[in-house]
mmCIF file of C-alpha atoms in Angstrom:
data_model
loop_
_atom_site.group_PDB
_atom_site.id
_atom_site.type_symbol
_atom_site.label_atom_id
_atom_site.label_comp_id
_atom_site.label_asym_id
_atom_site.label_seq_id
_atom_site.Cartn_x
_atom_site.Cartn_y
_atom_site.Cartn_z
ATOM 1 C CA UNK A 9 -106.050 20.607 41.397
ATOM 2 C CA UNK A 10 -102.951 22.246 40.208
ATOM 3 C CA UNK A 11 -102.335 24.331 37.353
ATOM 4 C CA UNK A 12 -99.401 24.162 35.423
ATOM 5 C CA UNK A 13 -98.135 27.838 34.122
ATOM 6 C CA UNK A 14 -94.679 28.279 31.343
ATOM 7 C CA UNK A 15 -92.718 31.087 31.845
ATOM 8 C CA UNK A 16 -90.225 31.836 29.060
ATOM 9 C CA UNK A 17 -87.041 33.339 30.036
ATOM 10 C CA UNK A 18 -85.283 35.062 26.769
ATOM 11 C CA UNK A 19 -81.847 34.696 26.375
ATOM 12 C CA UNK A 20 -80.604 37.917 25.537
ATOM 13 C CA UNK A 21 -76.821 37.268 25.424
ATOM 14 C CA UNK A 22 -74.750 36.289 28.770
ATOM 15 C CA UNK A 23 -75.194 37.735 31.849
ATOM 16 C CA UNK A 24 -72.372 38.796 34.435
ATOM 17 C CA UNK A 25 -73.931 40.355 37.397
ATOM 18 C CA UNK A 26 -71.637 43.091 37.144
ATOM 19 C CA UNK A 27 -73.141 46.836 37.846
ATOM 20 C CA UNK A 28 -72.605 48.724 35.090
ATOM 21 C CA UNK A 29 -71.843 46.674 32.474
ATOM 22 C CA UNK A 30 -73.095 47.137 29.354
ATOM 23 C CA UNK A 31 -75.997 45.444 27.832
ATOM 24 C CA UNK A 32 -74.986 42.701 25.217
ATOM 25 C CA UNK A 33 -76.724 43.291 21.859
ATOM 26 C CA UNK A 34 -78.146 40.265 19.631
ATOM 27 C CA UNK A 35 -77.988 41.163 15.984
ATOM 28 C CA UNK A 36 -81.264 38.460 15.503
ATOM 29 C CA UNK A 37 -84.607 38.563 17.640
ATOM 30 C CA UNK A 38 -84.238 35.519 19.994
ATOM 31 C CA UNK A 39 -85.079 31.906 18.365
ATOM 32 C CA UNK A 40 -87.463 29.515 20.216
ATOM 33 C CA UNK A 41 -84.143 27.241 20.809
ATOM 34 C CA UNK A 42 -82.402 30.311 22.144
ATOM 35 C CA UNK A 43 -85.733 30.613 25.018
ATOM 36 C CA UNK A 44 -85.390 28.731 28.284
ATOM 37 C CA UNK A 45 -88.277 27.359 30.166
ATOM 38 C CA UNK A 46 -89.255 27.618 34.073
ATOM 39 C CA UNK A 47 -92.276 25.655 35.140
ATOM 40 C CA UNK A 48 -93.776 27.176 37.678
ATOM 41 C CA UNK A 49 -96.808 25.174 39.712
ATOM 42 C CA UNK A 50 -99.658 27.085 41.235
ATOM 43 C CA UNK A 51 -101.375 25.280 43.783
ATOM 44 C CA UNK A 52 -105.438 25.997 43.444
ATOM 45 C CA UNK A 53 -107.447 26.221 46.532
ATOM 46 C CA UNK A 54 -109.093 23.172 47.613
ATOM 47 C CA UNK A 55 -112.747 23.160 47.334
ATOM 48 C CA UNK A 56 -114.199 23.383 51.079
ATOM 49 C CA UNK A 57 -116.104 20.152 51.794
ATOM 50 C CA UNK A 58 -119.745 19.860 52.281
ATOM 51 C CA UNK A 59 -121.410 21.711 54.787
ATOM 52 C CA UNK A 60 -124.170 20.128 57.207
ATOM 53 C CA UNK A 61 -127.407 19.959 55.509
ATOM 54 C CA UNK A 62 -129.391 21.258 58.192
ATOM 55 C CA UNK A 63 -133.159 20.573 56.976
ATOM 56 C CA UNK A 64 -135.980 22.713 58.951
ATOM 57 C CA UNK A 65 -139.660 22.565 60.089
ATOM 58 C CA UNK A 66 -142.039 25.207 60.614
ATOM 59 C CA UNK A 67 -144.118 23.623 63.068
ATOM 60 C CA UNK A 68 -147.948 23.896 62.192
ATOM 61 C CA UNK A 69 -149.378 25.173 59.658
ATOM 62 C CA UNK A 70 -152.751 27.427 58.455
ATOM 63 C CA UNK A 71 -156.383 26.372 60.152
ATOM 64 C CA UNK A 72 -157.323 25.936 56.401
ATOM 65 C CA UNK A 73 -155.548 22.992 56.046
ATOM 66 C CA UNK A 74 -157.634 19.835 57.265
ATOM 67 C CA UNK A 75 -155.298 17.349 58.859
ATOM 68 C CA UNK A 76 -157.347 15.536 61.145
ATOM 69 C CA UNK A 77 -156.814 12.578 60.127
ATOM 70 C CA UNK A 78 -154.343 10.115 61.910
ATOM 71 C CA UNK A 79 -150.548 8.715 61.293
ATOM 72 C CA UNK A 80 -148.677 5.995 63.229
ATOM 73 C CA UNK A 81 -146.359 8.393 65.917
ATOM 74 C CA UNK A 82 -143.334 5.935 65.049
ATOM 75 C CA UNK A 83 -142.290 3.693 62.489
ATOM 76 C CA UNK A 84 -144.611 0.447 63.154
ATOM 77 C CA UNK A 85 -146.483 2.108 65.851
ATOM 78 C CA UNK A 86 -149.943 0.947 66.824
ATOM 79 C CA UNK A 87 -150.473 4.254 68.825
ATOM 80 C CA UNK A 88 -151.633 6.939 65.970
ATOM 81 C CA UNK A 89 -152.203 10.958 66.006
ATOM 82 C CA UNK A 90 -153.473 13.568 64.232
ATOM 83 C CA UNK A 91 -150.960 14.135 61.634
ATOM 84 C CA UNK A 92 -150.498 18.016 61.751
ATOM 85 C CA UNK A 93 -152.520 20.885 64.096
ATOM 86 C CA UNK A 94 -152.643 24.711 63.992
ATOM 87 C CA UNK A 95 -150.849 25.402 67.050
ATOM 88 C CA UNK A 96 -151.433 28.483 69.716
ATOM 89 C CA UNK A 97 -151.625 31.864 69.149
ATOM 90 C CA UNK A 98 -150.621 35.182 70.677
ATOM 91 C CA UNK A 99 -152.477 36.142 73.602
ATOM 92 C CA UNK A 100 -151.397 39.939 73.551
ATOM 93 C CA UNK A 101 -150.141 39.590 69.355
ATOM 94 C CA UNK A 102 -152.954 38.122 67.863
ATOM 95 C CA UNK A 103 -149.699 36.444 65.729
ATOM 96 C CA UNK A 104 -150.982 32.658 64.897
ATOM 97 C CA UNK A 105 -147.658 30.346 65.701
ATOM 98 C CA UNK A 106 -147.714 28.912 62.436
ATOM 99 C CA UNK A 107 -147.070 31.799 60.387
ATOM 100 C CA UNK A 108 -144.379 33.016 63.210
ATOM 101 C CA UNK A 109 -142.534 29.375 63.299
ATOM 102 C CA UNK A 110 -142.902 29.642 59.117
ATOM 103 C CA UNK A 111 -141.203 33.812 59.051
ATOM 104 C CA UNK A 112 -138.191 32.680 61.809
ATOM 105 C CA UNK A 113 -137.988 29.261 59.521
ATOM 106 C CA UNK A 114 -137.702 31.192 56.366
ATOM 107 C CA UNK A 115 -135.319 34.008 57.761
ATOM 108 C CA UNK A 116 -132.935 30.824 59.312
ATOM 109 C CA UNK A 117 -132.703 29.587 55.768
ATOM 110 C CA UNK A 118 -131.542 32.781 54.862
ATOM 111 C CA UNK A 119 -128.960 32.956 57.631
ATOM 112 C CA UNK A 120 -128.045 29.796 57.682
ATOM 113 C CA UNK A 121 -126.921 29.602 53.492
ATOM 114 C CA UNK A 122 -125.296 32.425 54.015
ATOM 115 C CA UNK A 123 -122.937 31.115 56.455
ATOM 116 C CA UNK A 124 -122.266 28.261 53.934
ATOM 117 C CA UNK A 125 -125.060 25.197 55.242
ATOM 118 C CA UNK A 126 -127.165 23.369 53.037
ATOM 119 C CA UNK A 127 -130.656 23.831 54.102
ATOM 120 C CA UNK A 128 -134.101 22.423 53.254
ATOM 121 C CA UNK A 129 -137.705 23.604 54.720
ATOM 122 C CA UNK A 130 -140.313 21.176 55.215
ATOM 123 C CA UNK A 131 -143.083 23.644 54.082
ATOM 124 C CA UNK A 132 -142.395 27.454 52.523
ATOM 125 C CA UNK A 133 -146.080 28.386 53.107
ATOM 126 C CA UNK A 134 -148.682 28.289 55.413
ATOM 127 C CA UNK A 135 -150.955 25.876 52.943
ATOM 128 C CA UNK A 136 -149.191 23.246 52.572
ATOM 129 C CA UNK A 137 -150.604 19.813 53.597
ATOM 130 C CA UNK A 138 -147.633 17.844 54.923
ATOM 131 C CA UNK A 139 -148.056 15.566 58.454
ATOM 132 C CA UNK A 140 -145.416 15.455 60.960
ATOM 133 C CA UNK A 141 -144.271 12.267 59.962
ATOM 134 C CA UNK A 142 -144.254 13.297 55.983
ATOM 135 C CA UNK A 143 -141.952 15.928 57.498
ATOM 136 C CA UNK A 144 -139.647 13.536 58.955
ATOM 137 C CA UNK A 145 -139.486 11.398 55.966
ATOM 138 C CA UNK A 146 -138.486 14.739 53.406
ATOM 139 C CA UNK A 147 -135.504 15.393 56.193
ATOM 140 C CA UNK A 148 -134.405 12.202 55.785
ATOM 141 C CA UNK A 149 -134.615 11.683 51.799
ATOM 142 C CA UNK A 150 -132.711 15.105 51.305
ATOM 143 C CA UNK A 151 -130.031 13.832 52.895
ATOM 144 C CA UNK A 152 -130.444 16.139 56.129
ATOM 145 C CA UNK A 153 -127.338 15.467 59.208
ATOM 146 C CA UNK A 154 -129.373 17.875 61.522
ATOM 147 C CA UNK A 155 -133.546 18.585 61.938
ATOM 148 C CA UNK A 156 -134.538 21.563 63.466
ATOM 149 C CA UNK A 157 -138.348 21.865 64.359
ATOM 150 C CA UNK A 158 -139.249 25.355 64.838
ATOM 151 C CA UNK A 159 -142.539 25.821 67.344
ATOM 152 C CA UNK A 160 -143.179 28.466 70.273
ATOM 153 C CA UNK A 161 -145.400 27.597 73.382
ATOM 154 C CA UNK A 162 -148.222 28.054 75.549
ATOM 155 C CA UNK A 163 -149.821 27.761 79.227
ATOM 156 C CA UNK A 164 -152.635 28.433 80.766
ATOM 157 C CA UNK A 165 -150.433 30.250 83.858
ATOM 158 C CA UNK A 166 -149.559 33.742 81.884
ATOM 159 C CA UNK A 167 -146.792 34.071 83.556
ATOM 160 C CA UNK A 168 -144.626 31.252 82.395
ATOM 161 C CA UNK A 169 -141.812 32.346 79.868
ATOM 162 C CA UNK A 170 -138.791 31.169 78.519
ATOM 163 C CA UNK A 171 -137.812 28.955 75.836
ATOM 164 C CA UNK A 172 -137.317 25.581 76.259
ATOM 165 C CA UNK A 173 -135.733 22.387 73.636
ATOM 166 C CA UNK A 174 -137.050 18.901 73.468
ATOM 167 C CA UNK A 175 -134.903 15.669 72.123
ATOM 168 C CA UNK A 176 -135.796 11.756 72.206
ATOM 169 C CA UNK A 177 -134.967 10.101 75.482
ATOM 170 C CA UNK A 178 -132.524 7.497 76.035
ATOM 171 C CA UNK A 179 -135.503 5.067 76.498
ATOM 172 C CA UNK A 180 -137.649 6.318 72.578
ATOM 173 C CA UNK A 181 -138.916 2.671 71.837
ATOM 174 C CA UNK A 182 -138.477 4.507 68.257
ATOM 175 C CA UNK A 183 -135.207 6.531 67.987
ATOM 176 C CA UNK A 184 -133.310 5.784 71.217
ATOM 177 C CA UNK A 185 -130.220 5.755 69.685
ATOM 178 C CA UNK A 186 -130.558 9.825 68.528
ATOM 179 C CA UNK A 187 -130.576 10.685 72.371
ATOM 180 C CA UNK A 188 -127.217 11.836 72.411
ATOM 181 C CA UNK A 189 -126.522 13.266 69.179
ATOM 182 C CA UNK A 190 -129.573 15.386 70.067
ATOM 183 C CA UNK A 191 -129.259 15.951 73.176
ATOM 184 C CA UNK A 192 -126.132 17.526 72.299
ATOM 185 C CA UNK A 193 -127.725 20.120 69.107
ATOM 186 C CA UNK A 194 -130.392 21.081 71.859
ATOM 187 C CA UNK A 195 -128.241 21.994 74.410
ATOM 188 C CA UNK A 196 -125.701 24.328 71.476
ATOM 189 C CA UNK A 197 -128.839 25.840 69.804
ATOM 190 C CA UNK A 198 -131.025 26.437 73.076
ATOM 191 C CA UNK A 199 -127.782 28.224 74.963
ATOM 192 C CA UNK A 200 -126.780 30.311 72.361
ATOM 193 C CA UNK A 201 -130.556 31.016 71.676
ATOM 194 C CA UNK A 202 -131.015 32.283 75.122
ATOM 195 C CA UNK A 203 -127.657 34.331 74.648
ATOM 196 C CA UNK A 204 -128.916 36.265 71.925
ATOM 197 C CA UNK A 205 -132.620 36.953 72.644
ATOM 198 C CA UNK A 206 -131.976 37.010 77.175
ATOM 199 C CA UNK A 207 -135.130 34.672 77.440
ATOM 200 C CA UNK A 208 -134.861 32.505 80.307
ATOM 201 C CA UNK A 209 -133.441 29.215 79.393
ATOM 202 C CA UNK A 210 -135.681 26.205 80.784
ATOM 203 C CA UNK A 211 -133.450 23.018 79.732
ATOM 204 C CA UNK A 212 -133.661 20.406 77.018
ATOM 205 C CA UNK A 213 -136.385 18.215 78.419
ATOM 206 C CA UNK A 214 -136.737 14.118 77.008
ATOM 207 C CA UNK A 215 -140.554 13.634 75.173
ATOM 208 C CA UNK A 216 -141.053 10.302 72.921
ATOM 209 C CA UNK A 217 -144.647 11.545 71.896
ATOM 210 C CA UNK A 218 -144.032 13.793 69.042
ATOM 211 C CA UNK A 219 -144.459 12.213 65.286
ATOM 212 C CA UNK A 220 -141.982 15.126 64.253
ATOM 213 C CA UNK A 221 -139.167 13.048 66.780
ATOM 214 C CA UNK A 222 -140.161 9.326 66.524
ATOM 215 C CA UNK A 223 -139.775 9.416 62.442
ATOM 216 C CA UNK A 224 -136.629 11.359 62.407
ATOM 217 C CA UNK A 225 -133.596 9.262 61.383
ATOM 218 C CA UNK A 226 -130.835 12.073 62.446
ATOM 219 C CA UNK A 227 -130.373 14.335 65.648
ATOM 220 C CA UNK A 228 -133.662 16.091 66.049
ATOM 221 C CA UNK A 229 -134.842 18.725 68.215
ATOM 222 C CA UNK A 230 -137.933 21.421 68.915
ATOM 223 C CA UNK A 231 -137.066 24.425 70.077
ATOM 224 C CA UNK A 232 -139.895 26.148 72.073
ATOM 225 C CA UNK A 233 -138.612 29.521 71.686
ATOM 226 C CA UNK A 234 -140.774 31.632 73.725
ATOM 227 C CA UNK A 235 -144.468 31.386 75.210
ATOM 228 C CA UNK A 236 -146.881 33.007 73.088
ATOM 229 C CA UNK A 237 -149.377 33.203 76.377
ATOM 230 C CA UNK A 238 -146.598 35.202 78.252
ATOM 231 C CA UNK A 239 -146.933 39.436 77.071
ATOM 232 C CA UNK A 240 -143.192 39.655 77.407
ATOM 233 C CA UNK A 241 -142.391 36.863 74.933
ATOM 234 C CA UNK A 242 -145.071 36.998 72.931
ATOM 235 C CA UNK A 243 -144.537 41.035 72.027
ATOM 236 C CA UNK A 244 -140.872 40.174 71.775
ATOM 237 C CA UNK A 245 -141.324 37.538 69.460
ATOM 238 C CA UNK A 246 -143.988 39.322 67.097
ATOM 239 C CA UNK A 247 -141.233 42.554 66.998
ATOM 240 C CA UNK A 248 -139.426 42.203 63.584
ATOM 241 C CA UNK A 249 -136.252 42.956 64.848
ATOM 242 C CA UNK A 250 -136.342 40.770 67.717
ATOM 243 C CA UNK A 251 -136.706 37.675 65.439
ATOM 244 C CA UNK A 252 -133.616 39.013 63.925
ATOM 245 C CA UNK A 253 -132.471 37.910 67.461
ATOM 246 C CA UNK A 254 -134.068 34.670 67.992
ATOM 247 C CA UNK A 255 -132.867 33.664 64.118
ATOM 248 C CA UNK A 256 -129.007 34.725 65.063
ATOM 249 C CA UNK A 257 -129.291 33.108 68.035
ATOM 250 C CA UNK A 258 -130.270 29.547 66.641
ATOM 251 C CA UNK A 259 -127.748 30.467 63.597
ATOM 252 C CA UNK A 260 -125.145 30.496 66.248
ATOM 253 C CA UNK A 261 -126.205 27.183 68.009
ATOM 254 C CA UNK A 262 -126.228 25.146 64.626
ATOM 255 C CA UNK A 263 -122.465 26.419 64.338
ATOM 256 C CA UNK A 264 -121.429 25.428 67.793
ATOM 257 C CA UNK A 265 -122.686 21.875 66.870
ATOM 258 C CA UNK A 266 -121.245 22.115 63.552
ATOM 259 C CA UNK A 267 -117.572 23.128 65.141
ATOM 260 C CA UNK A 268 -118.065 20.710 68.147
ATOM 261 C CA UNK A 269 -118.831 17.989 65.901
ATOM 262 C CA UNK A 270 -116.427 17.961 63.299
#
């Protein structure tokens, strides 16, 4: 958009570049006829185009929240599942996942506007009732180009740590063709995830039995960011400047896919 800005130039008698010579006196104040005109055209900064809308799931939510009942895992599936669960828990914390996956998911909103993304949480509380696939499904209708499913881990061998991503396969009789687009967000977000917090980084590993996955239509990925049944992750993870961390570090990977993809 361009603005167009008049400046009037006075004539106040001839001019003739000569040092020294004396000014030229009008015996009437300048007429409009006697004013010349010089357009001048200021060129307004574009507006920057539209950012990724990156939408965002806190994986799990609150024991209070029945949702035993059962969904399809895919789009015309015959195989169902339960359509949410509570998740693990801190073994040396006592933090439930849910309400850690919800805090990180909340404070990578935060970051993530601030750099300029569009961003939309599947749940801002630990009460809402929303299945996996329902969580999917609100991605997709607000118009989400990335889906980011927040969870943390667990294993019966305590000493197991690290942080791990998982995508689609190649083969997902529901979303094969997101293998590559996702495979590709895991890897940026896991590495630079890893970078910032120094957990060990396990891989991107294929899985075609989450709901969460098998509904999404855009890259999607989990990111297992640390086992809660490991002391050294799970303290790490319940510190509150260490999420700082983990939250910059998954900032970070959204922008390397962002820049790599553009």
């Amino acid at each position: 958009m361009r603005k167009r800005v008049c400046i009037m130039v006075l004539a106040l008698g001839l001019l003739t570049g000569c040092a020294g010579a004396p000014a030229q006196q009008t015996e009437e104040p300048a007429s409009a006829e006697d004013a010349s005109a010089v357009e001048v055209q200021v060129e307004e900064p574009q507006a920057a185009e539209p950012s990724l809308m990156v939408a965002i799931d806190p994986g799990h939510q609150s024991w209070d929240v029945d949702m035993s009942d059962t969904e399809p895992v895919g789009p015309g599936a015959t195989e169902y599942k339960q359509k949410a669960t509570t998740g693990t828990a801190g073994r040396y914390s006592g933090v439930a996942e849910y309400a850690l996956n919800l805090d990180i998911s909340l404070l990578l909103r935060d970051k993530l506007e601030q750099r300029g993304y569009r961003v939309v949480l599947t749940r801002e509380d630990n009460q809402t009732a929303i299945s996996n696939a329902e969580r999917a499904q609100l991605a997709s209708e607000a118009g989400a180009d990335i889906y980011l499913r927040i969870h943390a881990n667990g294993s019966e061998d305590t000493s197991v740590h690290g942080a791990l991503a998982l995508v689609p396969s190649a083969q997902n009789p529901y979303v094969a063709d997101l293998h590559e687009s996702s495979l590709q967000l895991a890897q940026c977000v896991l590495t630079a995830y890893c970078e910032a917090t120094g957990f060990s980084d396990l891989g991107v590993q294929d899985n075609d039995t989450m709901t969460g996955i098998n509904w999404s239509t855009c890259p999607v990925m989990i990111l297992e960011m640390g086992f809660m049944t490991n002391e050294q992750d799970d303290l790490a993870m319940a510190d509150a400047d260490f999420r700082m961390k983990m939250v910059q570090g998954i900032a970070d990977g959204v922008e390397r896919y962002d820049e790599q993809t553009k």
